[in-house]
Amino acid sequence: MTRAFVAIGGNLGDARDAVVRAMGAIGALPGTHLLARSSLYRSAPVDAAGPDFINAVVAVETTLAPLALLAALQGLEQDAGRERPYRNAPRTLDLDLLVHGETVMDTPVLTLPHPRMAQRAFVLQPLAEIAPERVGAAALALVADQAITRL
C-alpha cells in the first residue's frame, strides 16, 4: 500500500456536494482506502476566472500505481461532468494527484510531486490540516496572501 494525497476542487454547479461526493468516490476506488479528509475550504480562483472554489484534500492508501490512480481520478472527473474547454476553465470537479508515496516523476501525463502545490493555499491549508508534517509554517507563509476560508 502506498499513501497518496489528492486535492479536490470545484466551482460549477453544487461544488460543495461534488467535493463531498468525490471524497467518498476516491475512497471507493479499487485497492484504495480513505485515511483522512480535510475540512472544506472556499477559495478564489488562482490563474482562472469564475466563481469561488470549494476545496479539500484527502489522504488514501492505495495499491494503484501513480498512472492508474490518475486515470481513475480522471474517470471520476468525467463522471462528474468535467469539461476541459480551455486551460483553467471553471469546472464541476478537479482532482489533482499531489503525492504518491515517494514517487518522483515528470512525464507529459503526470508530474509528482505536483509541481504547483507549494504555490496554492487551497492545497496547502487542507493538506496541513490532515498531514501537518508535510506543510511547514514557511510554506504557509508564502501563500498567506491568497484568500481562503475554512467552512
XYZ file of N, CA and C in Angstrom:
453
model
N 0.838 -1.185 0.000
C 0.000 0.000 0.000
C 0.882 1.247 0.000
N 0.445 2.222 -0.750
C 1.152 3.495 -0.851
C 0.236 4.604 -0.375
N 0.769 5.533 0.406
C -0.016 6.686 0.844
C 0.051 7.753 -0.243
N -1.126 8.256 -0.610
C -1.225 9.300 -1.623
C -2.138 10.406 -1.105
N -1.952 11.589 -1.648
C -2.780 12.745 -1.297
C -3.378 13.300 -2.581
N -4.678 13.612 -2.511
C -5.408 14.111 -3.672
C -6.098 15.420 -3.288
N -5.892 16.454 -4.103
C -6.600 17.723 -3.926
C -7.899 17.642 -4.718
N -8.956 18.174 -4.116
C -10.288 18.136 -4.717
C -10.812 19.561 -4.793
N -11.401 19.922 -5.915
C -11.986 21.249 -6.036
C -13.076 21.285 -7.081
N -13.893 22.306 -6.993
C -14.927 22.532 -7.987
C -15.506 23.911 -7.795
N -15.989 24.507 -8.913
C -16.611 25.830 -8.799
C -17.804 26.003 -9.739
N -18.343 24.914 -10.251
C -19.556 24.968 -11.056
C -20.613 24.064 -10.433
N -21.866 24.445 -10.584
C -22.949 23.641 -10.035
C -22.881 23.638 -8.522
N -23.289 22.521 -7.918
C -23.225 22.367 -6.466
C -21.836 21.849 -6.099
N -20.880 22.770 -6.051
C -19.478 22.394 -5.846
C -19.268 21.706 -4.504
N -19.947 22.167 -3.482
C -19.798 21.556 -2.158
C -20.196 20.074 -2.218
N -21.329 19.780 -2.821
C -21.791 18.402 -2.957
C -20.819 17.582 -3.804
N -20.319 18.185 -4.885
C -19.385 17.469 -5.755
C -18.111 17.087 -5.013
N -17.599 17.993 -4.183
C -16.372 17.713 -3.431
C -16.617 16.617 -2.400
N -17.726 16.707 -1.682
C -18.040 15.682 -0.676
C -18.219 14.316 -1.340
N -18.938 14.288 -2.450
C -19.132 13.014 -3.171
C -17.798 12.450 -3.664
N -16.934 13.338 -4.150
C -15.628 12.896 -4.646
C -14.797 12.261 -3.537
N -14.892 12.800 -2.324
C -14.156 12.205 -1.204
C -14.531 10.734 -1.040
N -15.825 10.455 -1.059
C -16.278 9.072 -0.931
C -15.891 8.225 -2.126
N -16.008 8.791 -3.324
C -15.695 8.046 -4.535
C -14.210 7.689 -4.608
N -13.357 8.586 -4.164
C -11.914 8.293 -4.165
C -11.629 7.134 -3.223
N -12.249 7.156 -2.044
C -12.052 6.066 -1.090
C -12.607 4.736 -1.554
N -13.502 4.774 -2.536
C -14.106 3.546 -3.059
C -13.402 3.007 -4.308
N -12.341 3.674 -4.750
C -11.606 3.171 -5.912
C -10.990 1.811 -5.591
N -10.812 0.956 -6.584
C -10.219 -0.361 -6.333
C -8.867 -0.256 -5.633
N -8.668 -1.085 -4.627
C -7.392 -1.118 -3.925
C -7.082 0.134 -3.147
N -8.102 0.932 -2.840
C -7.882 2.235 -2.210
C -8.727 2.373 -0.953
N -8.123 2.930 0.078
C -8.796 3.126 1.370
C -8.593 4.571 1.810
N -9.684 5.252 2.147
C -9.618 6.634 2.611
C -9.080 6.669 4.035
N -8.016 7.441 4.254
C -7.405 7.569 5.578
C -7.855 8.827 6.305
N -7.945 9.934 5.572
C -8.293 11.221 6.192
C -8.869 12.137 5.139
N -9.746 13.018 5.600
C -10.304 14.047 4.729
C -10.249 15.365 5.461
N -9.892 16.405 4.757
C -9.829 17.728 5.361
C -11.224 18.325 5.462
N -11.286 19.446 6.136
C -12.491 20.268 6.098
C -12.645 20.796 4.680
N -13.789 21.385 4.399
C -13.999 22.078 3.137
C -13.512 23.514 3.282
N -12.993 24.056 2.207
C -12.487 25.425 2.166
C -13.082 26.133 0.962
N -13.256 27.431 1.080
C -13.669 28.265 -0.047
C -12.474 29.127 -0.425
N -12.186 29.181 -1.732
C -11.055 29.982 -2.192
C -11.383 30.642 -3.519
N -10.759 31.771 -3.745
C -10.890 32.465 -5.024
C -10.090 31.698 -6.073
N -10.525 31.756 -7.328
C -9.753 31.085 -8.382
C -8.333 31.646 -8.466
N -7.378 30.778 -8.750
C -5.986 31.174 -8.946
C -5.662 30.954 -10.419
N -5.201 31.983 -11.084
C -4.894 31.914 -12.520
C -6.097 31.460 -13.337
N -7.301 31.826 -12.889
C -8.523 31.416 -13.570
C -9.629 32.410 -13.244
N -10.725 32.281 -13.983
C -11.889 33.118 -13.741
C -13.024 32.231 -13.226
N -14.125 32.874 -12.861
C -15.291 32.121 -12.432
C -15.555 32.285 -10.957
N -16.575 31.570 -10.465
C -16.937 31.674 -9.048
C -15.871 31.056 -8.142
N -15.995 31.339 -6.850
C -15.089 30.729 -5.866
C -15.151 29.208 -5.945
N -14.056 28.602 -5.544
C -13.960 27.144 -5.494
C -14.282 26.638 -4.097
N -14.771 25.426 -4.038
C -14.807 24.648 -2.804
C -13.676 23.636 -2.952
N -12.816 23.555 -1.930
C -11.623 22.702 -1.989
C -11.512 21.814 -0.769
N -10.759 20.734 -0.925
C -10.426 19.822 0.166
C -9.231 18.986 -0.285
N -8.675 18.236 0.643
C -7.619 17.266 0.342
C -7.948 15.987 1.100
N -7.700 14.852 0.438
C -7.852 13.562 1.107
C -6.524 12.816 1.083
N -6.350 11.974 2.105
C -5.231 11.045 2.158
C -5.800 9.650 1.961
N -5.144 8.861 1.131
C -5.567 7.491 0.890
C -4.369 6.560 0.973
N -4.666 5.302 1.194
C -3.693 4.246 0.950
C -4.213 3.498 -0.251
N -3.312 3.196 -1.197
C -3.753 2.566 -2.432
C -2.732 1.566 -2.944
N -3.240 0.590 -3.651
C -2.371 -0.342 -4.362
C -2.190 0.095 -5.806
N -2.939 1.123 -6.218
C -2.846 1.621 -7.592
C -1.525 2.346 -7.820
N -0.909 2.072 -8.942
C 0.297 2.790 -9.353
C -0.101 4.230 -9.700
N 0.860 5.151 -9.745
C 0.518 6.551 -9.982
C -0.338 6.794 -11.229
N 0.039 6.231 -12.358
C -0.729 6.480 -13.582
C -2.107 5.825 -13.530
N -2.211 4.687 -12.876
C -3.516 4.039 -12.724
C -4.417 4.873 -11.806
N -3.851 5.425 -10.741
C -4.629 6.282 -9.853
C -5.056 7.544 -10.585
N -4.157 8.143 -11.356
C -4.504 9.324 -12.142
C -5.656 9.018 -13.093
N -5.590 7.896 -13.788
C -6.661 7.526 -14.727
C -7.992 7.353 -13.991
N -7.952 6.749 -12.816
C -9.176 6.567 -12.027
C -9.736 7.913 -11.589
N -8.865 8.829 -11.186
C -9.302 10.169 -10.787
C -9.912 10.914 -11.967
N -9.299 10.794 -13.132
C -9.851 11.453 -14.315
C -11.202 10.852 -14.700
N -11.401 9.567 -14.447
C -12.699 8.942 -14.669
C -13.758 9.529 -13.753
N -13.386 9.788 -12.496
C -14.323 10.414 -11.555
C -14.669 11.833 -12.002
N -13.674 12.562 -12.505
C -13.940 13.906 -13.031
C -14.941 13.845 -14.186
N -14.706 12.912 -15.077
C -15.589 12.770 -16.239
C -17.003 12.395 -15.800
N -17.114 11.493 -14.836
C -18.424 11.099 -14.308
C -19.162 12.290 -13.702
N -18.408 13.265 -13.194
C -18.997 14.458 -12.577
C -19.282 15.556 -13.597
N -19.068 15.262 -14.879
C -19.363 16.238 -15.916
C -18.244 17.209 -16.225
N -17.030 16.880 -15.849
C -15.887 17.770 -16.103
C -15.685 17.942 -17.595
N -15.567 19.189 -18.001
C -15.212 19.529 -19.374
C -13.927 20.335 -19.326
N -13.157 20.278 -20.398
C -11.882 20.987 -20.467
C -11.841 21.863 -21.721
N -12.705 22.901 -21.767
C -12.740 23.729 -22.976
C -11.477 24.577 -23.168
N -10.802 24.922 -22.067
C -9.559 25.676 -22.132
C -8.859 25.548 -20.775
N -7.581 25.882 -20.758
C -6.779 25.748 -19.531
C -7.386 26.599 -18.415
N -7.500 26.003 -17.238
C -8.011 26.653 -16.028
C -9.455 27.127 -16.153
N -10.237 26.449 -16.987
C -11.658 26.786 -17.115
C -12.381 26.424 -15.819
N -13.484 27.102 -15.513
C -14.295 26.679 -14.372
C -14.654 25.193 -14.539
N -14.855 24.500 -13.407
C -15.068 23.049 -13.508
C -16.006 22.525 -12.437
N -16.690 21.458 -12.794
C -17.569 20.791 -11.834
C -16.749 20.047 -10.796
N -15.622 19.481 -11.235
C -14.769 18.716 -10.332
C -13.355 18.688 -10.880
N -12.406 18.929 -9.997
C -10.989 18.882 -10.350
C -10.290 18.032 -9.306
N -9.630 16.968 -9.735
C -8.903 16.079 -8.829
C -7.438 16.080 -9.243
N -6.575 16.507 -8.337
C -5.143 16.557 -8.612
C -4.403 15.604 -7.687
N -3.664 14.683 -8.277
C -2.802 13.803 -7.502
C -1.592 14.626 -7.078
N -1.478 14.847 -5.773
C -0.411 15.693 -5.234
C 0.861 14.917 -4.978
N 0.717 13.801 -4.290
C 1.843 12.981 -3.843
C 1.419 11.527 -3.918
N 2.315 10.669 -4.353
C 2.064 9.222 -4.377
C 3.286 8.561 -3.749
N 3.213 8.328 -2.450
C 4.357 7.762 -1.739
C 5.584 8.634 -1.925
N 6.683 7.998 -2.265
C 7.940 8.720 -2.504
C 8.207 8.888 -3.994
N 7.197 8.631 -4.824
C 7.369 8.692 -6.271
C 7.747 10.092 -6.732
N 8.779 10.145 -7.540
C 9.177 11.366 -8.218
C 9.172 11.031 -9.701
N 8.348 11.773 -10.459
C 8.286 11.539 -11.897
C 7.898 12.818 -12.605
N 8.321 12.929 -13.857
C 7.987 14.082 -14.671
C 7.771 13.587 -16.090
N 6.512 13.358 -16.425
C 6.145 12.887 -17.754
C 5.136 13.872 -18.342
N 4.844 13.757 -19.634
C 3.826 14.633 -20.218
C 2.440 14.440 -19.575
N 2.217 13.297 -18.950
C 0.908 12.981 -18.371
C 0.836 13.316 -16.885
N 1.925 13.128 -16.151
C 1.893 13.286 -14.699
C 3.256 13.707 -14.169
N 3.223 14.697 -13.280
C 4.427 15.117 -12.561
C 4.150 14.959 -11.074
N 5.050 14.264 -10.394
C 4.942 14.054 -8.945
C 6.263 14.379 -8.281
N 6.192 15.016 -7.116
C 5.027 15.636 -6.509
C 4.453 16.707 -7.429
N 3.199 17.079 -7.175
C 2.527 18.068 -8.018
C 3.378 19.333 -8.081
N 3.672 19.825 -9.278
C 4.643 20.920 -9.411
C 4.199 22.277 -8.858
N 2.889 22.508 -8.691
C 2.442 23.825 -8.227
C 1.784 23.790 -6.850
N 1.843 22.668 -6.172
C 1.138 22.576 -4.890
C 1.670 23.570 -3.860
N 2.946 23.864 -3.878
C 3.522 24.783 -2.896
C 3.137 26.235 -3.150
N 2.507 26.507 -4.298
C 2.103 27.868 -4.646
C 0.628 28.124 -4.364
N -0.084 27.158 -3.803
C -1.536 27.245 -3.707
C -2.037 27.040 -2.284
N -2.600 28.093 -1.723
C -3.176 27.991 -0.379
C -4.300 26.971 -0.344
N -5.059 26.849 -1.431
C -6.173 25.912 -1.444
C -5.732 24.455 -1.431
N -4.449 24.213 -1.626
C -3.875 22.876 -1.448
C -3.191 22.791 -0.084
N -2.358 23.766 0.236
C -1.547 23.688 1.449
C -2.369 23.747 2.735
N -3.385 24.599 2.794
C -4.188 24.696 4.030
C -4.877 23.369 4.362
N -5.639 22.774 3.423
C -6.265 21.492 3.768
C -5.257 20.359 3.957
N -4.157 20.384 3.217
C -3.125 19.371 3.407
C -2.514 19.488 4.794
N -2.257 20.710 5.238
C -1.689 20.927 6.572
C -2.647 20.437 7.660
N -3.935 20.521 7.398
C -4.923 20.062 8.374
C -4.830 18.554 8.604
N -4.657 17.780 7.519
C -4.658 16.317 7.661
C -3.264 15.699 7.712
N -2.250 16.458 7.294
C -0.867 15.951 7.306
C 0.081 17.104 7.634
N 0.016 17.612 8.867
C 0.822 18.792 9.215
C 2.323 18.589 9.027
N 2.775 17.362 9.075
C 4.199 17.093 8.888
C 4.649 17.370 7.453
N 3.718 17.517 6.526
C 4.033 17.741 5.116
C 4.050 19.215 4.724
N 3.575 20.091 5.617
C 3.465 21.514 5.270
C 4.037 22.346 6.412
N 5.148 22.983 6.156
C 5.767 23.807 7.185
C 5.185 25.204 7.233
N 5.480 25.910 8.314
C 4.999 27.278 8.502
C 5.515 28.195 7.393
N 6.728 27.963 6.933
C 7.287 28.797 5.864
C 6.491 28.638 4.575
N 6.075 27.425 4.278
C 5.278 27.182 3.069
C 3.930 27.894 3.165
N 3.304 27.822 4.328
C 2.025 28.510 4.520
C 2.195 30.024 4.437
N 3.293 30.534 4.932
C 3.542 31.985 4.880
C 3.665 32.472 3.440
N 4.194 31.639 2.555
C 4.363 32.032 1.154
C 3.036 32.205 0.422
N 1.968 31.574 0.923
C 0.656 31.674 0.264
C -0.354 32.427 1.127
N 0.132 33.108 2.157
C -0.756 33.785 3.112
C -1.577 34.896 2.465
N -1.142 35.409 1.319
C -1.883 36.479 0.661
C -3.058 35.961 -0.179
N -3.199 34.654 -0.316
C -4.285 34.073 -1.097
C -5.520 33.893 -0.196
N -6.647 34.381 -0.654
C -7.890 34.314 0.120
C -8.409 32.881 0.201
N -8.582 32.389 1.429
C -9.113 31.054 1.651
C -9.826 31.054 3.003
N -10.981 30.394 3.056
C -11.771 30.341 4.265
C -12.171 28.905 4.549
N -11.919 28.464 5.765
C -12.362 27.132 6.178
C -13.858 27.176 6.445
N -14.604 26.255 5.856
C -16.067 26.227 6.009
C -16.476 25.363 7.188
